[in-house]
Amino acid sequence: MPRYSIVVPFHNEEENVTKLYDRVKDVMELVGSSFELVFVDDGSRDRTYRLLEEIAAVDSRVLLVKLRRNFGQTSALAAGFDHASGDAILAMDGDLQHDPAEIPQFLAKLEEGYDVVSGWRSERADNFVMRRIPSGIANWLMARLSGVDIHDFGTTFKAYRREVIQNIPLYGEMHRFIPALASWYGASICEVPISNPAREAGKSHYGISRTFRVFFDLLTIRFLLKYMTRPLHFFGGLGALAEVSGAGIAIWLLVHKLLSGHAVGGEHGPWFIIAAVLILAGIQLIGVGLLGELQVRHFFTHSQRSPYTVDRIVRMKSMEQGIGRD
């Protein structure tokens, strides 16, 4: 088994594939430990897969995973993590905006004992208004809501111990929240400054709309970190508050009716409706909390489902193993 696995998802990166492979290979050979390169083709429509297949044909250290369609970056990373066999796993983008020469500093931090090492784009070359300001706000909110004090959640350039990343289910666009989810499992986290070179070739797949979607994900991650194993505490608390408020209004209306003899429906009709709605809403919220508890039980039950579908896996045998494909 290799000591390190480098996971790289690709989507329409034909102009960067060969350069990235050469640079990562050269760096890892200088590191001197055994390694594998896990390349994931996330439904590319250009020559990306063909180029990756050619690379896998001549280098037995390359494991190529081809997904049947474009599932998105998080699912592509999940596919890479699932098929990686190294004791430590490093993830990076395939657009050459992550410098492979910086890989050794990630591995050095893992050797120091950290479980997660996150890259920090301290000096970004992105557009100030369209990318850097929204990203800065999102990262600040993530740090406050998750309790993980790092500066850059968005970058894919991160390194993980195998036992940590295997405990984190990835779906949707949750890859940026891996440090926050890892902290829930008690992982030790640090960050290292990285460069943010401009894209050498190809077209960026990121836009301002992607940044805004992060704010919705923040609500999810906040709920997951605080109430993932006890959803009834959240929904039950709101339900109990609604029940008490509705019951209080109903009792007040009843007392008022008994003491004054006035028609409650005509004189306090809106309050009567509010009380009824609050009581019903409270019952529903408590029911949702109980359903959430059932989902938690299901979450901790082993499942074989994956958020992606693999078309094929390609790895050439080394010369010692004989010529041919696995």
Short mmCIF file of C-alpha atoms in Angstrom, two decimals:
data_model
loop_
_atom_site.label_atom_id
_atom_site.label_comp_id
_atom_site.label_asym_id
_atom_site.label_seq_id
_atom_site.Cartn_x
_atom_site.Cartn_y
_atom_site.Cartn_z
CA MET A 1 0.00 0.00 0.00
CA PRO A 2 1.30 3.49 -0.82
CA ARG A 3 2.01 5.91 1.99
CA TYR A 4 0.45 8.88 0.22
CA SER A 5 -2.48 9.23 -2.17
CA ILE A 6 -2.88 12.40 -4.24
CA VAL A 7 -6.51 12.82 -5.31
CA VAL A 8 -7.24 15.16 -8.21
CA PRO A 9 -10.71 15.61 -9.79
CA PHE A 10 -10.80 16.77 -13.42
CA HIS A 11 -13.62 18.27 -15.45
CA ASN A 12 -12.76 19.51 -18.97
CA GLU A 13 -9.11 20.19 -18.17
CA GLU A 14 -7.43 18.76 -21.28
CA GLU A 15 -4.93 21.63 -21.44
CA ASN A 16 -3.75 21.09 -17.86
CA VAL A 17 -3.77 17.31 -17.41
CA THR A 18 -0.27 16.48 -18.63
CA LYS A 19 1.39 19.46 -16.95
CA LEU A 20 -0.20 18.70 -13.62
CA TYR A 21 0.75 15.02 -13.78
CA ASP A 22 4.39 15.85 -14.57
CA ARG A 23 4.65 18.39 -11.76
CA VAL A 24 2.96 16.24 -9.12
CA LYS A 25 4.99 13.17 -10.10
CA ASP A 26 8.27 15.08 -9.91
CA VAL A 27 7.43 16.49 -6.47
CA MET A 28 6.32 13.17 -5.02
CA GLU A 29 9.43 11.41 -6.34
CA LEU A 30 11.52 13.99 -4.48
CA VAL A 31 9.52 13.32 -1.31
CA GLY A 32 10.89 9.79 -1.49
CA SER A 33 7.93 7.85 -0.03
CA SER A 34 5.64 5.49 -1.88
CA PHE A 35 2.65 7.21 -3.46
CA GLU A 36 -0.23 6.86 -5.88
CA LEU A 37 -2.03 9.42 -8.02
CA VAL A 38 -5.80 9.01 -8.01
CA PHE A 39 -7.22 10.94 -10.96
CA VAL A 40 -11.01 11.27 -11.20
CA ASP A 41 -12.62 12.24 -14.50
CA ASP A 42 -15.87 13.94 -13.52
CA GLY A 43 -17.78 13.49 -16.77
CA SER A 44 -15.46 15.54 -18.99
CA ARG A 45 -16.61 16.19 -22.55
CA ASP A 46 -13.22 17.05 -24.00
CA ARG A 47 -10.03 14.95 -24.27
CA THR A 48 -9.39 14.93 -20.52
CA TYR A 49 -10.19 11.25 -20.02
CA ARG A 50 -8.20 10.13 -23.07
CA LEU A 51 -5.14 11.97 -21.81
CA LEU A 52 -5.58 10.53 -18.33
CA GLU A 53 -5.92 7.05 -19.82
CA GLU A 54 -2.66 7.51 -21.70
CA ILE A 55 -0.95 8.54 -18.48
CA ALA A 56 -2.36 5.54 -16.61
CA ALA A 57 -1.12 3.29 -19.42
CA VAL A 58 2.52 4.17 -18.74
CA ASP A 59 2.53 4.74 -14.98
CA SER A 60 1.27 2.00 -12.64
CA ARG A 61 1.15 4.51 -9.78
CA VAL A 62 -1.80 6.23 -11.45
CA LEU A 63 -5.31 5.06 -10.61
CA LEU A 64 -7.92 6.48 -12.97
CA VAL A 65 -11.57 6.65 -11.94
CA LYS A 66 -14.06 7.65 -14.63
CA LEU A 67 -17.52 8.76 -13.51
CA ARG A 68 -20.47 8.20 -15.82
CA ARG A 69 -21.47 11.86 -15.83
CA ASN A 70 -20.60 15.16 -14.19
CA PHE A 71 -21.56 14.65 -10.53
CA GLY A 72 -19.79 17.77 -9.20
CA GLN A 73 -16.60 18.39 -7.29
CA THR A 74 -17.73 16.97 -3.96
CA SER A 75 -18.82 13.65 -5.46
CA ALA A 76 -15.66 13.47 -7.57
CA LEU A 77 -13.57 13.94 -4.43
CA ALA A 78 -15.65 11.30 -2.64
CA ALA A 79 -14.92 8.87 -5.49
CA GLY A 80 -11.21 9.63 -5.20
CA PHE A 81 -11.18 9.21 -1.42
CA ASP A 82 -13.10 5.92 -1.66
CA HIS A 83 -10.59 4.46 -4.11
CA ALA A 84 -7.43 5.88 -2.51
CA SER A 85 -5.36 3.41 -0.50
CA GLY A 86 -2.71 5.65 1.06
CA ASP A 87 -2.32 6.24 4.78
CA ALA A 88 -2.52 9.98 4.07
CA ILE A 89 -4.62 11.58 1.35
CA LEU A 90 -4.01 14.95 -0.27
CA ALA A 91 -6.62 16.59 -2.50
CA MET A 92 -6.02 19.36 -5.02
CA ASP A 93 -7.67 20.87 -8.09
CA GLY A 94 -6.73 19.90 -11.62
CA ASP A 95 -6.57 23.42 -13.04
CA LEU A 96 -2.96 24.18 -11.93
CA GLN A 97 -4.16 26.90 -9.54
CA HIS A 98 -2.67 24.73 -6.80
CA ASP A 99 1.12 24.53 -6.96
CA PRO A 100 2.34 20.91 -6.60
CA ALA A 101 5.63 22.26 -5.20
CA GLU A 102 3.73 23.08 -2.01
CA ILE A 103 2.68 19.47 -1.37
CA PRO A 104 5.67 18.70 0.94
CA GLN A 105 4.58 21.33 3.48
CA PHE A 106 1.19 19.61 3.78
CA LEU A 107 2.83 16.23 4.29
CA ALA A 108 5.22 17.70 6.87
CA LYS A 109 2.29 18.96 8.95
CA LEU A 110 0.71 15.52 8.83
CA GLU A 111 3.99 14.08 10.09
CA GLU A 112 3.84 16.55 12.99
CA GLY A 113 0.63 14.85 14.10
CA TYR A 114 -2.18 16.95 12.62
CA ASP A 115 -5.19 15.12 11.21
CA VAL A 116 -6.27 17.77 8.68
CA VAL A 117 -4.02 20.32 6.97
CA SER A 118 -5.90 23.04 5.10
CA GLY A 119 -4.46 25.42 2.51
CA TRP A 120 -4.84 29.15 3.06
CA ARG A 121 -4.83 31.43 0.02
CA SER A 122 -3.43 34.38 1.97
CA GLU A 123 -2.72 36.38 -1.20
CA ARG A 124 -5.39 35.74 -3.80
CA ALA A 125 -5.24 36.74 -7.45
CA ASP A 126 -9.02 36.58 -7.94
CA ASN A 127 -11.29 39.48 -8.81
CA PHE A 128 -11.60 41.63 -5.67
CA VAL A 129 -15.31 42.45 -5.91
CA MET A 130 -16.73 39.29 -7.51
CA ARG A 131 -14.64 36.66 -5.71
CA ARG A 132 -12.48 37.90 -2.84
CA ILE A 133 -15.08 39.93 -0.90
CA PRO A 134 -17.86 37.27 -1.03
CA SER A 135 -15.31 34.56 -0.24
CA GLY A 136 -13.95 36.53 2.72
CA ILE A 137 -17.43 37.01 4.17
CA ALA A 138 -18.31 33.35 3.66
CA ASN A 139 -15.08 32.15 5.28
CA TRP A 140 -15.61 34.47 8.27
CA LEU A 141 -19.15 33.15 8.76
CA MET A 142 -17.98 29.55 8.42
CA ALA A 143 -15.31 30.04 11.05
CA ARG A 144 -17.77 31.65 13.47
CA LEU A 145 -20.58 29.14 12.94
CA SER A 146 -18.41 26.01 12.87
CA GLY A 147 -15.98 26.98 15.61
CA VAL A 148 -13.01 26.00 13.41
CA ASP A 149 -10.55 28.89 13.35
CA ILE A 150 -9.13 28.73 9.83
CA HIS A 151 -9.12 31.42 7.15
CA ASP A 152 -9.95 29.50 3.97
CA PHE A 153 -12.61 26.80 3.82
CA GLY A 154 -13.15 27.00 0.06
CA THR A 155 -9.88 25.66 -1.33
CA THR A 156 -9.68 21.98 -2.24
CA PHE A 157 -5.95 21.92 -1.45
CA LYS A 158 -6.03 19.94 1.80
CA ALA A 159 -4.40 16.87 3.32
CA TYR A 160 -6.07 14.31 5.57
CA ARG A 161 -5.27 11.23 7.54
CA ARG A 162 -7.08 8.29 6.02
CA GLU A 163 -9.00 7.38 9.17
CA VAL A 164 -10.37 10.94 9.42
CA ILE A 165 -11.61 11.42 5.87
CA GLN A 166 -13.22 7.97 5.80
CA ASN A 167 -15.55 8.99 8.65
CA ILE A 168 -16.95 11.99 6.77
CA PRO A 169 -19.84 11.43 4.33
CA LEU A 170 -19.57 13.73 1.31
CA TYR A 171 -22.53 14.83 -0.82
CA GLY A 172 -23.93 18.00 -2.35
CA GLU A 173 -21.20 20.63 -2.00
CA MET A 174 -19.97 19.63 1.44
CA HIS A 175 -16.29 19.29 0.51
CA ARG A 176 -15.57 22.83 1.66
CA PHE A 177 -16.87 21.95 5.13
CA ILE A 178 -14.62 18.93 5.65
CA PRO A 179 -12.52 20.70 8.35
CA ALA A 180 -15.69 21.64 10.26
CA LEU A 181 -17.08 18.11 10.00
CA ALA A 182 -13.70 16.63 10.94
CA SER A 183 -13.59 18.82 14.06
CA TRP A 184 -16.88 17.22 15.12
CA TYR A 185 -14.99 13.91 15.23
CA GLY A 186 -12.22 15.49 17.32
CA ALA A 187 -9.65 15.91 14.54
CA SER A 188 -6.72 18.29 15.03
CA ILE A 189 -6.60 20.92 12.27
CA CYS A 190 -4.02 23.41 11.07
CA GLU A 191 -3.52 25.48 7.92
CA VAL A 192 -0.57 26.40 5.77
CA PRO A 193 -0.28 29.40 3.44
CA ILE A 194 -0.40 28.57 -0.25
CA SER A 195 -0.04 30.57 -3.43
CA ASN A 196 -2.95 31.26 -5.74
CA PRO A 197 -1.50 31.40 -9.26
CA ALA A 198 -3.69 32.45 -12.14
CA ARG A 199 -5.13 29.72 -14.33
CA GLU A 200 -2.64 28.89 -17.11
CA ALA A 201 -5.17 27.43 -19.53
CA GLY A 202 -8.79 26.39 -19.75
CA LYS A 203 -11.92 28.03 -18.39
CA SER A 204 -12.88 28.43 -14.75
CA HIS A 205 -15.89 26.43 -13.55
CA TYR A 206 -16.58 28.78 -10.66
CA GLY A 207 -18.86 31.81 -10.63
CA ILE A 208 -20.42 34.27 -8.22
CA SER A 209 -23.54 32.08 -7.96
CA ARG A 210 -21.43 29.31 -6.42
CA THR A 211 -20.28 31.69 -3.69
CA PHE A 212 -23.82 32.68 -2.80
CA ARG A 213 -24.86 29.03 -2.50
CA VAL A 214 -22.36 28.71 0.30
CA PHE A 215 -24.56 30.82 2.57
CA PHE A 216 -27.34 28.24 2.32
CA ASP A 217 -24.86 25.47 3.08
CA LEU A 218 -23.86 27.37 6.22
CA LEU A 219 -27.31 26.74 7.68
CA THR A 220 -26.87 23.05 6.99
CA ILE A 221 -23.42 22.82 8.54
CA ARG A 222 -24.50 24.76 11.63
CA PHE A 223 -27.38 22.39 12.17
CA LEU A 224 -25.23 19.33 11.51
CA LEU A 225 -22.51 20.38 13.93
CA LYS A 226 -24.86 21.25 16.78
CA TYR A 227 -27.86 18.99 16.34
CA MET A 228 -26.80 16.17 14.02
CA THR A 229 -27.16 13.52 16.72
CA ARG A 230 -30.04 15.17 18.61
CA PRO A 231 -32.47 16.84 16.17
CA LEU A 232 -35.31 16.51 18.67
CA HIS A 233 -33.52 19.06 20.87
CA PHE A 234 -33.86 21.62 18.08
CA PHE A 235 -37.29 20.85 16.68
CA GLY A 236 -38.63 19.75 20.05
CA GLY A 237 -37.52 23.04 21.63
CA LEU A 238 -39.29 25.06 18.96
CA GLY A 239 -42.32 22.79 19.19
CA ALA A 240 -42.49 23.10 22.97
CA LEU A 241 -42.25 26.90 22.71
CA ALA A 242 -45.10 26.94 20.18
CA GLU A 243 -47.18 24.60 22.34
CA VAL A 244 -46.69 26.69 25.49
CA SER A 245 -47.44 29.94 23.65
CA GLY A 246 -50.57 28.52 22.00
CA ALA A 247 -51.78 26.94 25.24
CA GLY A 248 -51.18 30.22 27.09
CA ILE A 249 -53.25 32.19 24.61
CA ALA A 250 -55.99 29.52 24.70
CA ILE A 251 -56.14 29.60 28.52
CA TRP A 252 -56.31 33.40 28.50
CA LEU A 253 -59.20 33.27 26.02
CA LEU A 254 -60.97 30.65 28.12
CA VAL A 255 -60.60 32.67 31.33
CA HIS A 256 -61.75 35.80 29.52
CA LYS A 257 -64.80 33.92 28.22
CA LEU A 258 -65.71 32.57 31.64
CA LEU A 259 -65.30 35.90 33.44
CA SER A 260 -66.85 38.23 30.87
CA GLY A 261 -69.24 35.92 29.03
CA HIS A 262 -68.34 37.62 25.75
CA ALA A 263 -68.19 35.69 22.47
CA VAL A 264 -64.49 34.86 22.04
CA GLY A 265 -64.81 34.14 18.32
CA GLY A 266 -66.25 37.55 17.55
CA GLU A 267 -64.21 39.68 19.93
CA HIS A 268 -60.84 37.86 19.79
CA GLY A 269 -61.07 35.86 16.58
CA PRO A 270 -57.46 36.47 15.44
CA TRP A 271 -56.07 35.38 18.81
CA PHE A 272 -58.18 32.24 18.68
CA ILE A 273 -56.69 31.37 15.27
CA ILE A 274 -53.15 32.15 16.44
CA ALA A 275 -53.53 29.86 19.44
CA ALA A 276 -54.80 27.02 17.27
CA VAL A 277 -52.01 27.45 14.72
CA LEU A 278 -49.31 27.53 17.43
CA ILE A 279 -50.61 24.35 19.06
CA LEU A 280 -50.76 22.50 15.72
CA ALA A 281 -47.33 23.82 14.68
CA GLY A 282 -45.88 22.67 17.97
CA ILE A 283 -47.21 19.15 17.47
CA GLN A 284 -45.79 19.08 13.93
CA LEU A 285 -42.35 20.34 15.02
CA ILE A 286 -42.11 17.70 17.72
CA GLY A 287 -43.12 15.11 15.11
CA VAL A 288 -40.38 16.36 12.78
CA GLY A 289 -37.90 16.05 15.64
CA LEU A 290 -38.89 12.44 16.22
CA LEU A 291 -38.52 11.69 12.51
CA GLY A 292 -35.09 13.34 12.69
CA GLU A 293 -34.14 10.97 15.51
CA LEU A 294 -35.07 8.07 13.25
CA GLN A 295 -32.83 9.53 10.53
CA VAL A 296 -29.97 9.78 13.00
CA ARG A 297 -30.41 6.11 13.77
CA HIS A 298 -30.30 5.40 10.05
CA PHE A 299 -27.20 7.61 9.69
CA PHE A 300 -25.29 5.49 12.15
CA THR A 301 -26.38 2.31 10.39
CA HIS A 302 -23.86 1.16 7.83
CA SER A 303 -24.87 2.00 4.26
CA GLN A 304 -23.23 1.10 0.96
CA ARG A 305 -24.74 3.98 -1.00
CA SER A 306 -22.38 6.36 -2.81
CA PRO A 307 -23.15 9.77 -4.38
CA TYR A 308 -21.59 8.77 -7.71
CA THR A 309 -21.53 5.98 -10.33
CA VAL A 310 -18.23 4.68 -11.67
CA ASP A 311 -17.95 3.86 -15.36
CA ARG A 312 -14.54 2.19 -15.23
CA ILE A 313 -11.29 2.08 -13.27
CA VAL A 314 -7.95 1.94 -15.09
CA ARG A 315 -4.56 1.05 -13.63
CA MET A 316 -1.70 -0.51 -15.54
CA LYS A 317 0.30 -3.32 -13.95
CA SER A 318 3.93 -2.64 -13.22
CA MET A 319 6.64 -4.49 -15.14
CA GLU A 320 7.19 -6.85 -12.18
CA GLN A 321 3.51 -7.84 -12.28
CA GLY A 322 3.46 -8.42 -16.02
CA ILE A 323 2.04 -6.46 -18.89
CA GLY A 324 -1.69 -5.83 -19.03
CA ARG A 325 -4.51 -4.00 -17.32
CA ASP A 326 -6.14 -4.75 -14.02
#
